[in-house]
Amino acid sequence: MNFHGKDIKIFAANGSKDVAEGISSCLGLKMGCSEVGQFSDGEISVSLKESVRGHDCFIVQSTCAPVNDNLMELLIMIDAMKRASAARITAVMPYFGYARQDRKAKPRDPISAKLVADLLTTAGADRVLTMDLHAPQIQGFFNIPVDNLVGAPLLASYFKKKIGDQNEDYVVVSPDLGSVTRARNFATRIDCPLAIVDKRRQRANVSEVMNIIGNVEGKKVIIVDDMIDTAGTLCNGAAAIIEKGGATEVYACATHGVLSGPAIERISASPIKELVLLDTIALPAEKKLEKITQLSVAPVFAEAIERIYEDKPVSPMFI
C-alpha cells in the first residue's frame, strides 16, 4: 500500500536554505513558500504560504548553531504541516544536533539525542532523513523510519580524482581509535593503505598524541573523520603526522564542519593543506578559508527523497 502524498513539496527553515534550494533544483521542483522568523520576544514564527493538504512534505533543516533556534523552527514547521493536513512529513536533517549526547557517560547525565527523537516524533514527523549520525544507534531512539545517509562516497570521489593513479603516494589516517572503521572504509574506496593516530586524552578537550600506528613517512596523508568541532584532535593529529610520522603533506576531510570556538584559528595555523567538508552545515563568511573546500550534499538527498516518494529502497545508496 502506498502511503505517500500526491506530490512532493520541499520546504526550508533558516538553517539549510542552500541545501534545500540545491535539492529542489536537482528534483526540478520549485521551493515551497514559507516564512520562518521570530516574534519580538524571540519566539519562533512560522507561516506556510501555500497549501500542503495531501502532499508529501520534506522540511530541510540542520540543527546546527544556533542549535536550539534551528530545532524549534523544525519542530514548529512540522506541527504547522501536520495541522494543515500534509499526507506525510519528512524531517530532512543534513546535520543532526545533540547526537553526541547519546548515552549516560556519567551518573545523572541526560540522553539528549533520545529527547530530540521524541520531540520530532511528537511534533508529527513521519520519517527522518539525515547523514552520518555521530552514533548510528540513535536510529533506535525513534519509533519512525530513519534513513542515515553516508557522506563517504562524496568525499572519496573528490579525493579519487585528486589522487588519480598515484595511490601508492597516499595513506588514509584515522585521527583516533574510534574512527578506525570509518577510515578503513574510506581507504578501501580510494584504494590506499591505512594508519592510525594513537592518542591519550588526559582531560576533557585536551589530548596528547602518543604514536602513529602505520607507516606515513614520505607519504601524503588524508585524515578522515565524521565531524570537526573545535579541531583540536584534527590539528594535533596533523602536526604529529608531520613531526613524528614524517609525512610530506596532510589533507583532511569530514562530513560535518561544526567549526566552533578556536577551530578556524587552529585550522589556519595547522599544516593541513586542504580541508574538505560537506555542506551539511552552512559555512558563514567569517569561517571561509582558502584551504577549506565544501562539497554539496544536495544530489544525494535529492536521490533519497525521490526514492522515499516512489517507495523505492534507500539502502542501495549506502553501498
mmCIF file of C-alpha atoms in Angstrom, residues 72-220:
data_model
loop_
_atom_site.group_PDB
_atom_site.id
_atom_site.type_symbol
_atom_site.label_atom_id
_atom_site.label_comp_id
_atom_site.label_asym_id
_atom_site.label_seq_id
_atom_site.Cartn_x
_atom_site.Cartn_y
_atom_site.Cartn_z
ATOM 1 C CA MET A 72 12.446 24.818 17.383
ATOM 2 C CA GLU A 73 11.986 26.075 13.813
ATOM 3 C CA LEU A 74 11.926 22.476 12.596
ATOM 4 C CA LEU A 75 9.503 21.313 15.298
ATOM 5 C CA ILE A 76 7.090 24.205 14.760
ATOM 6 C CA MET A 77 7.178 23.779 10.976
ATOM 7 C CA ILE A 78 6.394 20.062 11.386
ATOM 8 C CA ASP A 79 3.476 20.963 13.666
ATOM 9 C CA ALA A 80 2.183 23.548 11.169
ATOM 10 C CA MET A 81 2.218 20.979 8.360
ATOM 11 C CA LYS A 82 0.565 18.309 10.457
ATOM 12 C CA ARG A 83 -2.271 20.731 11.334
ATOM 13 C CA ALA A 84 -2.506 21.727 7.657
ATOM 14 C CA SER A 85 -3.230 18.064 6.719
ATOM 15 C CA ALA A 86 0.024 17.156 4.963
ATOM 16 C CA ALA A 87 -0.103 13.497 3.884
ATOM 17 C CA ARG A 88 3.406 12.708 5.133
ATOM 18 C CA ILE A 89 6.108 14.841 6.742
ATOM 19 C CA THR A 90 9.806 14.000 6.484
ATOM 20 C CA ALA A 91 12.365 15.921 8.532
ATOM 21 C CA VAL A 92 15.448 16.208 6.309
ATOM 22 C CA MET A 93 18.301 16.915 8.750
ATOM 23 C CA PRO A 94 21.677 17.006 6.963
ATOM 24 C CA TYR A 95 23.239 17.523 10.421
ATOM 25 C CA PHE A 96 21.518 16.041 13.480
ATOM 26 C CA GLY A 97 22.305 18.178 16.537
ATOM 27 C CA TYR A 98 22.600 16.746 20.082
ATOM 28 C CA ALA A 99 23.816 13.462 18.533
ATOM 29 C CA ARG A 100 26.889 13.398 20.791
ATOM 30 C CA GLN A 101 24.717 13.066 23.899
ATOM 31 C CA ASP A 102 23.619 9.538 23.049
ATOM 32 C CA ARG A 103 24.347 7.732 26.335
ATOM 33 C CA LYS A 104 24.960 8.288 30.034
ATOM 34 C CA ALA A 105 28.732 8.801 30.259
ATOM 35 C CA LYS A 106 28.448 9.510 33.990
ATOM 36 C CA PRO A 107 25.672 9.461 36.621
ATOM 37 C CA ARG A 108 22.784 11.917 36.133
ATOM 38 C CA ASP A 109 23.690 12.706 32.509
ATOM 39 C CA PRO A 110 20.804 13.356 30.082
ATOM 40 C CA ILE A 111 20.406 11.391 26.868
ATOM 41 C CA SER A 112 19.577 14.420 24.754
ATOM 42 C CA ALA A 113 19.602 12.545 21.423
ATOM 43 C CA LYS A 114 16.672 10.438 22.661
ATOM 44 C CA LEU A 115 14.838 13.566 23.818
ATOM 45 C CA VAL A 116 15.235 15.160 20.368
ATOM 46 C CA ALA A 117 13.971 11.938 18.770
ATOM 47 C CA ASP A 118 10.869 12.054 20.995
ATOM 48 C CA LEU A 119 10.285 15.745 20.199
ATOM 49 C CA LEU A 120 10.438 15.145 16.432
ATOM 50 C CA THR A 121 8.049 12.197 16.661
ATOM 51 C CA THR A 122 5.606 14.011 18.951
ATOM 52 C CA ALA A 123 5.640 17.108 16.708
ATOM 53 C CA GLY A 124 4.374 14.918 13.875
ATOM 54 C CA ALA A 125 7.328 13.810 11.750
ATOM 55 C CA ASP A 126 6.615 10.564 9.882
ATOM 56 C CA ARG A 127 10.224 9.990 8.863
ATOM 57 C CA VAL A 128 13.729 11.380 9.403
ATOM 58 C CA LEU A 129 16.377 11.637 6.687
ATOM 59 C CA THR A 130 19.864 12.535 7.899
ATOM 60 C CA MET A 131 23.555 11.977 7.136
ATOM 61 C CA ASP A 132 26.376 10.397 9.161
ATOM 62 C CA LEU A 133 24.844 10.326 12.625
ATOM 63 C CA HIS A 134 27.615 10.669 15.200
ATOM 64 C CA ALA A 135 26.280 7.485 16.796
ATOM 65 C CA PRO A 136 24.384 5.206 14.353
ATOM 66 C CA GLN A 137 22.445 3.603 17.229
ATOM 67 C CA ILE A 138 20.445 6.855 17.508
ATOM 68 C CA GLN A 139 18.238 5.361 14.781
ATOM 69 C CA GLY A 140 16.946 3.063 17.511
ATOM 70 C CA PHE A 141 15.755 6.044 19.572
ATOM 71 C CA PHE A 142 12.974 6.634 17.038
ATOM 72 C CA ASN A 143 9.719 4.751 16.513
ATOM 73 C CA ILE A 144 9.530 6.080 12.957
ATOM 74 C CA PRO A 145 11.801 5.235 9.973
ATOM 75 C CA VAL A 146 15.235 6.904 9.986
ATOM 76 C CA ASP A 147 17.447 6.871 6.894
ATOM 77 C CA ASN A 148 21.072 7.602 7.793
ATOM 78 C CA LEU A 149 22.855 8.509 4.544
ATOM 79 C CA VAL A 150 26.655 8.370 4.260
ATOM 80 C CA GLY A 151 28.935 11.178 3.112
ATOM 81 C CA ALA A 152 31.978 8.997 2.380
ATOM 82 C CA PRO A 153 31.177 8.409 -1.323
ATOM 83 C CA LEU A 154 31.141 12.177 -1.994
ATOM 84 C CA LEU A 155 34.430 12.725 -0.158
ATOM 85 C CA ALA A 156 36.050 9.615 -1.656
ATOM 86 C CA SER A 157 35.033 10.651 -5.175
ATOM 87 C CA TYR A 158 36.670 14.061 -4.665
ATOM 88 C CA PHE A 159 39.945 12.560 -3.428
ATOM 89 C CA LYS A 160 39.927 9.813 -6.044
ATOM 90 C CA LYS A 161 40.024 12.487 -8.750
ATOM 91 C CA LYS A 162 42.743 14.352 -6.843
ATOM 92 C CA ILE A 163 44.902 11.247 -6.371
ATOM 93 C CA GLY A 164 44.489 9.869 -9.880
ATOM 94 C CA ASP A 165 46.765 6.856 -10.350
ATOM 95 C CA GLN A 166 49.185 7.871 -7.547
ATOM 96 C CA ASN A 167 47.593 5.679 -4.852
ATOM 97 C CA GLU A 168 50.977 4.488 -3.581
ATOM 98 C CA ASP A 169 51.844 8.077 -2.554
ATOM 99 C CA TYR A 170 48.855 8.437 -0.214
ATOM 100 C CA VAL A 171 47.861 6.994 3.182
ATOM 101 C CA VAL A 172 44.458 7.369 4.874
ATOM 102 C CA VAL A 173 44.729 8.133 8.605
ATOM 103 C CA SER A 174 42.172 7.705 11.368
ATOM 104 C CA PRO A 175 42.530 10.568 13.917
ATOM 105 C CA ASP A 176 41.703 8.206 16.814
ATOM 106 C CA LEU A 177 40.806 4.595 17.536
ATOM 107 C CA GLY A 178 37.060 5.358 17.475
ATOM 108 C CA SER A 179 37.191 6.390 13.814
ATOM 109 C CA VAL A 180 39.109 3.359 12.505
ATOM 110 C CA THR A 181 36.127 1.669 10.838
ATOM 111 C CA ARG A 182 35.171 4.865 9.011
ATOM 112 C CA ALA A 183 38.767 5.463 7.881
ATOM 113 C CA ARG A 184 39.193 1.838 6.779
ATOM 114 C CA ASN A 185 36.046 2.020 4.615
ATOM 115 C CA PHE A 186 37.283 5.294 3.125
ATOM 116 C CA ALA A 187 40.724 3.789 2.423
ATOM 117 C CA THR A 188 39.051 0.858 0.647
ATOM 118 C CA ARG A 189 37.053 3.252 -1.542
ATOM 119 C CA ILE A 190 40.164 5.092 -2.764
ATOM 120 C CA ASP A 191 42.446 2.021 -2.672
ATOM 121 C CA CYS A 192 45.022 3.385 -0.200
ATOM 122 C CA PRO A 193 46.675 1.923 2.935
ATOM 123 C CA LEU A 194 45.553 2.852 6.461
ATOM 124 C CA ALA A 195 47.322 4.317 9.501
ATOM 125 C CA ILE A 196 46.034 5.357 12.941
ATOM 126 C CA VAL A 197 46.855 8.192 15.329
ATOM 127 C CA ASP A 198 47.078 6.688 18.830
ATOM 128 C CA LYS A 199 46.425 9.381 21.435
ATOM 129 C CA ARG A 200 45.809 9.584 25.164
ATOM 130 C CA ARG A 201 43.249 12.069 26.436
ATOM 131 C CA GLN A 202 44.363 13.425 29.810
ATOM 132 C CA ARG A 203 41.307 15.595 30.445
ATOM 133 C CA ALA A 204 38.284 16.934 28.517
ATOM 134 C CA ASN A 205 39.186 18.781 25.299
ATOM 135 C CA VAL A 206 42.923 18.156 25.854
ATOM 136 C CA SER A 207 44.599 15.270 24.036
ATOM 137 C CA GLU A 208 48.225 14.192 23.733
ATOM 138 C CA VAL A 209 49.315 12.342 20.617
ATOM 139 C CA MET A 210 51.398 9.331 21.597
ATOM 140 C CA ASN A 211 52.187 7.396 18.429
ATOM 141 C CA ILE A 212 51.446 6.821 14.747
ATOM 142 C CA ILE A 213 50.412 3.234 14.024
ATOM 143 C CA GLY A 214 51.402 2.518 10.444
ATOM 144 C CA ASN A 215 53.927 3.983 8.022
ATOM 145 C CA VAL A 216 53.316 7.541 6.788
ATOM 146 C CA GLU A 217 56.946 8.561 6.226
ATOM 147 C CA GLY A 218 57.367 10.370 2.913
ATOM 148 C CA LYS A 219 53.651 9.972 2.162
ATOM 149 C CA LYS A 220 50.768 12.335 1.521
#
